Amino acid sequence: MIKAEQKPIDEILKYLNPYNKILLSGCGACVTVCHAGGEKEVELLASGLRMARQKIGKKIEVLEVTPARQCEPEFALELSETIEKVEAVLSISCGVGVQTLVRHFPKIPIFPGVNTSFLGETITHGVWEERCQACGNCILEKTGGICPISRCAKQLLNGPCGGSSKGKCEIKKEADCAWQLIYDRLKTLNQLYKLEEIIPAKRWGVESRDSGLRRIVREDLKV
Amino acid sequence: MSSFDPKIIAFCCDQSGYPAADMAGTLKLKLPRNIEIVRVPCAGRIETIYLLKALEKGADGVLVFACYEENCQFLRGNLRAKARLAYAHRMLEGIGLEKERVEICHLATNSGVKFVETLRRKSEQLKKMGPNPAKES
């Protein structure tokens, strides 16, 4: 799922400075799971914003809402009535949710309250780690289900670099070397022969972000 | 002498802080005047929002009375409370409030004296800081 972290509150306060009544909108999906923008975080941030503004003698009214999935038009549109009552929106959903609101509510300023960080997995409660970079052409089948694009600092496709040492990465010493993990995994599966296949360079300019905005169209699903 | 009587919300763990408060009462120790005790089953029950809401809704300071580390009946409740306090401190710094307004105190069932002394010290500290400027008016 998408992982995010709340922006520093002083940064948020700076861009909310001109406004006295805002809507703080969370999201009940990914950012709830990573505790960056769910109902609880909405309540916490709203309290912090009110106190910060009270302290400088410039009260702010904060309406709070957490739609089930802010990135889906059906849920985003539930905010229509509330948005009419405020001067600006602070969204603590991911960047997708922010832009869904922007698309549907073009006349009101909408600000992000979190930094959308990566697509990741929950390692343990309170710890998340990157697992996918949405490269557009998944090669997990060839690498024992471990992604060298997201987990190797150099995104190498055919074995480790010379900096792999005792199973750790030379760029981030605390991180496991992705290719060590791939080797160990394939060995466990008796599939080491898979390493003999050369994985061709990825077509970043065709399948990935380098070719510009990506879009998926399913004619069979259109209504 | 200042007439400001700091309002302190004291979250008390049922295994330590609350019995300690009880003992302070038995010993007839005098508490600062403006204290409100909130009994919780474990310090781990205290969410970060409780700490912030207490300040927002009128407290000048918040004290969490929790068990000594490694002495939690629920194993990690006091450590969770400590971590949540650290998160609240970061938020308070962002807001521009003194983080010292929120504090944790580890004690045991029989720490009636420590309970009162901590509250008195906190009350004096808050008197010097002045009223919480971020509370609702």
Tab-separated table of C-alpha atoms in Angstrom:
chain	number	residue	atom	x	y	z
A	1	MET	CA	0.000	0.000	0.000
A	2	ILE	CA	0.916	3.637	-0.256
A	3	LYS	CA	2.964	4.868	2.698
A	4	ALA	CA	3.141	8.454	3.853
A	5	GLU	CA	4.420	10.604	6.698
A	6	GLN	CA	2.853	13.707	8.140
A	7	LYS	CA	4.550	16.938	7.148
A	8	PRO	CA	6.075	19.026	9.937
A	9	ILE	CA	3.259	21.002	11.544
A	10	ASP	CA	5.138	24.307	11.164
A	11	GLU	CA	5.270	23.781	7.394
A	12	ILE	CA	1.512	23.154	7.318
A	13	LEU	CA	0.880	26.219	9.472
A	14	LYS	CA	2.773	28.409	7.013
A	15	TYR	CA	0.519	27.686	4.078
A	16	LEU	CA	-2.644	27.743	6.154
A	17	ASN	CA	-1.725	31.166	7.493
A	18	PRO	CA	-4.190	33.168	5.352
A	19	TYR	CA	-7.177	30.956	6.223
A	20	ASN	CA	-9.454	30.967	9.263
A	21	LYS	CA	-11.809	28.100	8.457
A	22	ILE	CA	-10.575	24.921	6.836
A	23	LEU	CA	-11.596	21.355	6.188
A	24	LEU	CA	-9.083	18.745	7.311
A	25	SER	CA	-9.690	15.638	5.286
A	26	GLY	CA	-8.100	12.281	5.987
A	27	CYS	CA	-8.530	9.034	4.097
A	28	GLY	CA	-9.763	5.685	5.357
A	29	ALA	CA	-7.485	3.618	3.132
A	30	CYS	CA	-3.662	3.430	2.819
A	31	VAL	CA	-2.777	6.422	5.009
A	32	THR	CA	-4.990	5.058	7.786
A	33	VAL	CA	-2.995	1.820	7.758
A	34	CYS	CA	0.333	3.686	8.004
A	35	HIS	CA	-1.047	6.079	10.628
A	36	ALA	CA	-0.344	9.209	8.619
A	37	GLY	CA	-3.802	10.347	7.573
A	38	GLY	CA	-6.592	8.301	9.135
A	39	GLU	CA	-9.382	9.449	11.428
A	40	LYS	CA	-7.087	9.494	14.472
A	41	GLU	CA	-4.445	11.532	12.714
A	42	VAL	CA	-7.104	13.980	11.521
A	43	GLU	CA	-8.196	14.504	15.122
A	44	LEU	CA	-4.611	14.896	16.325
A	45	LEU	CA	-3.528	17.328	13.635
A	46	ALA	CA	-6.737	19.355	13.978
A	47	SER	CA	-6.074	19.746	17.686
A	48	GLY	CA	-2.472	20.783	16.995
A	49	LEU	CA	-3.505	23.341	14.373
A	50	ARG	CA	-6.170	24.867	16.610
A	51	MET	CA	-3.706	25.196	19.489
A	52	ALA	CA	-0.969	26.679	17.306
A	53	ARG	CA	-3.331	29.321	15.973
A	54	GLN	CA	-4.897	29.999	19.368
A	55	LYS	CA	-1.390	30.612	20.690
A	56	ILE	CA	-0.740	33.425	18.209
A	57	GLY	CA	-4.201	34.905	18.737
A	58	LYS	CA	-5.487	33.951	15.314
A	59	LYS	CA	-8.099	31.258	15.849
A	60	ILE	CA	-8.777	28.722	13.145
A	61	GLU	CA	-11.898	26.603	12.781
A	62	VAL	CA	-11.073	23.110	11.600
A	63	LEU	CA	-13.818	20.829	10.293
A	64	GLU	CA	-12.797	17.182	10.336
A	65	VAL	CA	-13.743	14.428	7.916
A	66	THR	CA	-12.328	11.088	6.824
A	67	PRO	CA	-13.877	9.679	3.653
A	68	ALA	CA	-13.423	5.958	3.071
A	69	ARG	CA	-11.125	6.490	0.067
A	70	GLN	CA	-10.333	10.035	-0.925
A	71	CYS	CA	-8.856	8.935	-4.276
A	72	GLU	CA	-12.215	7.623	-5.520
A	73	PRO	CA	-14.622	10.207	-6.947
A	74	GLU	CA	-17.661	8.662	-5.222
A	75	PHE	CA	-16.144	9.258	-1.802
A	76	ALA	CA	-14.420	12.535	-2.629
A	77	LEU	CA	-17.734	13.977	-3.785
A	78	GLU	CA	-19.230	13.265	-0.355
A	79	LEU	CA	-17.255	16.317	0.770
A	80	SER	CA	-19.102	18.676	-1.594
A	81	GLU	CA	-21.407	20.264	0.987
A	82	THR	CA	-18.716	20.665	3.630
A	83	ILE	CA	-16.198	22.135	1.221
A	84	GLU	CA	-18.620	24.957	0.425
A	85	LYS	CA	-18.424	26.075	4.063
A	86	VAL	CA	-14.626	26.474	4.240
A	87	GLU	CA	-11.885	28.690	2.801
A	88	ALA	CA	-9.349	25.926	2.123
A	89	VAL	CA	-8.809	22.186	2.447
A	90	LEU	CA	-5.904	20.416	4.099
A	91	SER	CA	-5.781	16.863	2.847
A	92	ILE	CA	-3.761	14.251	4.678
A	93	SER	CA	-4.468	11.532	2.158
A	94	CYS	CA	-1.724	10.612	-0.295
A	95	GLY	CA	-0.886	12.817	-3.263
A	96	VAL	CA	-3.478	10.948	-5.311
A	97	GLY	CA	-6.274	11.880	-2.924
A	98	VAL	CA	-5.192	15.509	-2.906
A	99	GLN	CA	-5.395	15.599	-6.696
A	100	THR	CA	-8.766	13.876	-6.759
A	101	LEU	CA	-10.102	16.753	-4.636
A	102	VAL	CA	-8.363	19.275	-6.883
A	103	ARG	CA	-10.050	17.751	-9.933
A	104	HIS	CA	-13.523	17.821	-8.386
A	105	PHE	CA	-13.267	21.090	-6.469
A	106	PRO	CA	-11.388	23.451	-8.765
A	107	LYS	CA	-12.379	26.663	-6.990
A	108	ILE	CA	-10.924	26.023	-3.559
A	109	PRO	CA	-7.268	25.857	-2.448
A	110	ILE	CA	-6.273	22.327	-1.437
A	111	PHE	CA	-3.026	21.656	0.431
A	112	PRO	CA	-1.175	18.425	1.231
A	113	GLY	CA	-0.576	17.562	4.877
A	114	VAL	CA	1.573	14.482	4.325
A	115	ASN	CA	4.567	13.530	2.248
A	116	THR	CA	3.637	10.501	0.167
A	117	SER	CA	6.704	8.309	0.533
A	118	PHE	CA	6.536	4.951	-1.200
A	119	LEU	CA	4.659	1.718	-1.946
A	120	GLY	CA	5.551	-0.493	0.933
A	121	GLU	CA	4.923	-3.301	3.350
A	122	THR	CA	4.319	-3.254	7.082
A	123	ILE	CA	7.375	-4.914	8.634
A	124	THR	CA	6.009	-4.653	12.136
A	125	HIS	CA	3.599	-2.239	13.803
A	126	GLY	CA	5.070	1.220	13.252
A	127	VAL	CA	7.690	0.148	10.694
A	128	TRP	CA	7.164	0.273	6.942
A	129	GLU	CA	9.562	-0.487	4.133
A	130	GLU	CA	9.552	0.109	0.407
A	131	ARG	CA	8.681	-2.876	-1.755
A	132	CYS	CA	7.580	-1.585	-5.166
A	133	GLN	CA	8.380	1.360	-7.400
A	134	ALA	CA	5.537	0.773	-9.869
A	135	CYS	CA	8.090	0.369	-12.656
A	136	GLY	CA	5.396	-0.900	-14.985
A	137	ASN	CA	6.921	-4.274	-15.862
A	138	CYS	CA	7.140	-6.668	-12.947
A	139	ILE	CA	10.103	-9.083	-12.887
A	140	LEU	CA	9.402	-10.724	-9.523
A	141	GLU	CA	8.959	-14.068	-11.277
A	142	LYS	CA	12.643	-14.025	-12.233
A	143	THR	CA	13.968	-12.867	-8.869
A	144	GLY	CA	12.289	-15.178	-6.387
A	145	GLY	CA	9.641	-12.615	-5.546
A	146	ILE	CA	12.136	-10.040	-4.270
A	147	CYS	CA	12.236	-6.768	-6.154
A	148	PRO	CA	15.687	-5.461	-7.097
A	149	ILE	CA	14.180	-2.243	-8.435
A	150	SER	CA	12.818	-1.118	-5.071
A	151	ARG	CA	15.221	-2.951	-2.771
A	152	CYS	CA	18.596	-2.598	-4.508
A	153	ALA	CA	19.985	0.935	-4.145
A	154	LYS	CA	21.443	0.663	-7.655
A	155	GLN	CA	18.452	-1.141	-9.169
A	156	LEU	CA	20.734	-3.830	-10.566
A	157	LEU	CA	19.061	-6.561	-12.572
A	158	ASN	CA	21.708	-9.270	-12.793
A	159	GLY	CA	23.387	-9.842	-9.473
A	160	PRO	CA	24.898	-7.696	-6.741
A	161	CYS	CA	27.431	-4.914	-7.063
A	162	GLY	CA	30.859	-5.118	-5.456
A	163	GLY	CA	29.555	-3.298	-2.412
A	164	SER	CA	27.429	-6.157	-1.106
A	165	SER	CA	29.061	-7.171	2.155
A	166	LYS	CA	27.908	-9.828	4.613
A	167	GLY	CA	24.419	-9.578	3.170
A	168	LYS	CA	24.185	-5.821	3.622
A	169	CYS	CA	24.015	-2.923	1.183
A	170	GLU	CA	26.951	-0.512	0.900
A	171	ILE	CA	24.646	2.472	0.371
A	172	LYS	CA	22.459	1.837	3.419
A	173	LYS	CA	24.352	-0.337	5.869
A	174	GLU	CA	21.198	-1.298	7.759
A	175	ALA	CA	19.475	-2.560	4.605
A	176	ASP	CA	19.750	-6.118	3.350
A	177	CYS	CA	21.400	-6.537	-0.037
A	178	ALA	CA	18.495	-7.313	-2.367
A	179	TRP	CA	20.632	-9.663	-4.440
A	180	GLN	CA	21.737	-11.582	-1.367
A	181	LEU	CA	18.047	-12.001	-0.511
A	182	ILE	CA	17.294	-13.085	-4.076
A	183	TYR	CA	20.141	-15.631	-4.045
A	184	ASP	CA	19.087	-17.056	-0.657
A	185	ARG	CA	15.472	-17.271	-1.723
A	186	LEU	CA	16.195	-19.007	-5.039
A	187	LYS	CA	18.531	-21.413	-3.261
A	188	THR	CA	15.760	-22.310	-0.803
A	189	LEU	CA	13.434	-22.935	-3.742
A	190	ASN	CA	16.058	-24.965	-5.637
A	191	GLN	CA	15.780	-22.457	-8.439
A	192	LEU	CA	19.311	-21.086	-8.614
A	193	TYR	CA	19.261	-21.848	-12.353
A	194	LYS	CA	17.079	-18.769	-12.726
A	195	LEU	CA	20.134	-16.638	-12.080
A	196	GLU	CA	21.621	-17.865	-15.353
A	197	GLU	CA	18.989	-16.004	-17.299
A	198	ILE	CA	20.114	-12.501	-18.189
A	199	ILE	CA	17.421	-9.966	-17.381
A	200	PRO	CA	17.477	-7.312	-20.111
A	201	ALA	CA	17.665	-3.638	-19.223
A	202	LYS	CA	14.259	-2.285	-18.357
A	203	ARG	CA	12.542	-0.079	-20.860
A	204	TRP	CA	12.221	2.890	-18.568
A	205	GLY	CA	11.256	5.184	-21.409
A	206	VAL	CA	8.396	2.956	-22.584
A	207	GLU	CA	6.838	1.222	-19.578
A	208	SER	CA	7.793	3.516	-16.758
A	209	ARG	CA	7.547	7.081	-15.555
A	210	ASP	CA	10.224	8.328	-17.954
A	211	SER	CA	7.734	8.260	-20.818
A	212	GLY	CA	5.511	10.730	-19.006
A	213	LEU	CA	2.081	10.330	-17.456
A	214	ARG	CA	0.906	6.750	-17.376
A	215	ARG	CA	-2.693	5.750	-17.849
A	216	ILE	CA	-4.620	2.477	-17.862
A	217	VAL	CA	-7.758	2.255	-19.970
A	218	ARG	CA	-10.177	-0.682	-19.763
A	219	GLU	CA	-12.883	-0.273	-22.355
A	220	ASP	CA	-14.806	-3.227	-20.889
A	221	LEU	CA	-15.228	-1.414	-17.607
A	222	LYS	CA	-16.329	1.944	-18.905
A	223	VAL	CA	-19.918	2.965	-18.209
B	1	MET	CA	2.664	35.799	45.005
B	2	SER	CA	1.153	34.657	41.720
B	3	SER	CA	-2.585	33.962	41.713
B	4	PHE	CA	-2.177	31.638	38.756
B	5	ASP	CA	-3.132	28.106	39.770
B	6	PRO	CA	-1.986	25.812	36.957
B	7	LYS	CA	-4.516	23.221	35.893
B	8	ILE	CA	-2.873	19.802	35.669
B	9	ILE	CA	-4.441	16.699	34.189
B	10	ALA	CA	-2.916	13.635	35.835
B	11	PHE	CA	-3.451	10.414	33.907
B	12	CYS	CA	-2.995	7.642	36.444
B	13	CYS	CA	-2.333	4.009	35.600
B	14	ASP	CA	-4.565	1.705	37.620
B	15	GLN	CA	-1.566	-0.399	38.640
B	16	SER	CA	0.655	2.395	39.987
B	17	GLY	CA	-0.384	6.047	39.646
B	18	TYR	CA	-3.920	5.579	40.934
B	19	PRO	CA	-2.999	3.500	44.017
B	20	ALA	CA	-0.199	6.017	44.657
B	21	ALA	CA	-2.771	8.827	44.570
B	22	ASP	CA	-4.886	6.776	46.940
B	23	MET	CA	-1.947	6.359	49.285
B	24	ALA	CA	-1.267	10.107	49.157
B	25	GLY	CA	-4.853	10.563	50.333
B	26	THR	CA	-4.426	8.013	53.128
B	27	LEU	CA	-1.282	9.843	54.257
B	28	LYS	CA	-3.275	13.104	54.103
B	29	LEU	CA	-0.627	14.696	51.874
B	30	LYS	CA	-1.674	17.998	50.410
B	31	LEU	CA	-1.956	18.164	46.620
B	32	PRO	CA	-1.727	21.357	44.578
B	33	ARG	CA	-5.273	22.704	44.186
B	34	ASN	CA	-6.048	22.486	40.502
B	35	ILE	CA	-5.503	18.819	39.720
B	36	GLU	CA	-7.793	16.526	37.796
B	37	ILE	CA	-7.083	12.818	38.005
B	38	VAL	CA	-8.019	10.595	35.070
B	39	ARG	CA	-7.904	6.904	35.921
B	40	VAL	CA	-6.774	4.619	33.098
B	41	PRO	CA	-6.427	0.815	33.135
B	42	CYS	CA	-2.827	1.102	31.899
B	43	ALA	CA	-0.619	3.986	30.745
B	44	GLY	CA	-0.634	2.253	27.369
B	45	ARG	CA	-4.298	3.242	27.078
B	46	ILE	CA	-3.295	6.881	26.758
B	47	GLU	CA	-3.325	7.943	23.127
B	48	THR	CA	-1.350	10.957	21.913
B	49	ILE	CA	-4.629	12.745	21.233
B	50	TYR	CA	-5.541	12.597	24.953
B	51	LEU	CA	-2.400	14.568	25.785
B	52	LEU	CA	-3.085	17.208	23.153
B	53	LYS	CA	-6.808	17.443	23.872
B	54	ALA	CA	-6.089	17.972	27.554
B	55	LEU	CA	-3.961	20.987	26.680
B	56	GLU	CA	-6.395	22.235	24.037
B	57	LYS	CA	-9.380	21.997	26.363
B	58	GLY	CA	-7.860	23.933	29.239
B	59	ALA	CA	-4.971	22.195	30.978
B	60	ASP	CA	-1.723	24.047	31.585
B	61	GLY	CA	0.171	20.814	32.003
B	62	VAL	CA	-0.280	17.054	31.737
B	63	LEU	CA	1.327	14.370	33.867
B	64	VAL	CA	1.237	10.672	33.084
B	65	PHE	CA	1.794	8.485	36.132
B	66	ALA	CA	2.920	5.094	34.850
B	67	CYS	CA	4.603	1.996	36.238
B	68	TYR	CA	8.366	1.676	36.301
B	69	GLU	CA	9.841	0.399	33.068
B	70	GLU	CA	9.869	-3.418	32.858
B	71	ASN	CA	7.154	-3.442	35.505
B	72	CYS	CA	4.040	-3.099	33.347
B	73	GLN	CA	1.264	-5.604	33.971
B	74	PHE	CA	0.535	-5.459	30.262
B	75	LEU	CA	4.256	-5.761	29.440
B	76	ARG	CA	4.791	-2.666	27.276
B	77	GLY	CA	2.018	-0.229	28.166
B	78	ASN	CA	4.328	2.192	29.992
B	79	LEU	CA	6.834	2.090	27.120
B	80	ARG	CA	4.044	2.803	24.665
B	81	ALA	CA	3.001	5.775	26.765
B	82	LYS	CA	6.594	7.015	26.785
B	83	ALA	CA	6.830	6.748	22.977
B	84	ARG	CA	3.516	8.585	22.582
B	85	LEU	CA	4.754	11.334	24.867
B	86	ALA	CA	7.817	11.693	22.649
B	87	TYR	CA	5.515	12.053	19.622
B	88	ALA	CA	3.411	14.623	21.474
B	89	HIS	CA	6.598	16.514	22.374
B	90	ARG	CA	7.538	16.742	18.697
B	91	MET	CA	4.074	18.092	17.912
B	92	LEU	CA	4.243	20.627	20.746
B	93	GLU	CA	7.589	21.854	19.450
B	94	GLY	CA	6.041	22.332	16.008
B	95	ILE	CA	3.146	24.219	17.571
B	96	GLY	CA	5.558	26.366	19.574
B	97	LEU	CA	4.512	25.152	23.026
B	98	GLU	CA	6.960	24.124	25.753
B	99	LYS	CA	7.257	20.340	25.644
B	100	GLU	CA	7.821	20.360	29.417
B	101	ARG	CA	4.084	20.908	29.783
B	102	VAL	CA	3.660	17.173	29.157
B	103	GLU	CA	5.665	14.777	31.308
B	104	ILE	CA	5.735	11.141	32.345
B	105	CYS	CA	6.548	9.980	35.879
B	106	HIS	CA	7.280	6.349	36.668
B	107	LEU	CA	6.289	5.182	40.155
B	108	ALA	CA	4.910	2.259	42.151
B	109	THR	CA	1.764	1.539	44.146
B	110	ASN	CA	3.350	2.732	47.382
B	111	SER	CA	4.762	5.989	45.942
B	112	GLY	CA	2.237	8.329	47.549
B	113	VAL	CA	4.924	10.812	48.503
B	114	LYS	CA	6.536	10.775	45.051
B	115	PHE	CA	3.103	11.297	43.492
B	116	VAL	CA	2.495	14.444	45.490
B	117	GLU	CA	6.043	15.762	45.164
B	118	THR	CA	5.912	15.356	41.382
B	119	LEU	CA	2.625	17.230	41.167
B	120	ARG	CA	3.929	20.027	43.412
B	121	ARG	CA	7.111	20.340	41.341
B	122	LYS	CA	5.061	20.384	38.145
B	123	SER	CA	2.721	22.995	39.524
B	124	GLU	CA	5.668	25.246	40.479
B	125	GLN	CA	7.269	24.708	37.061
B	126	LEU	CA	4.005	25.629	35.304
B	127	LYS	CA	3.589	28.726	37.481
B	128	LYS	CA	6.951	29.929	36.162
B	129	MET	CA	5.971	29.083	32.556
B	130	GLY	CA	2.645	30.828	32.847
B	131	PRO	CA	-0.769	29.766	31.550
B	132	ASN	CA	-0.956	27.566	28.477
B	133	PRO	CA	-1.410	30.102	25.667
B	134	ALA	CA	-2.894	27.509	23.315
B	135	LYS	CA	-5.910	26.490	25.405
B	136	GLU	CA	-9.393	27.208	24.146
B	137	SER	CA	-10.778	30.536	25.233
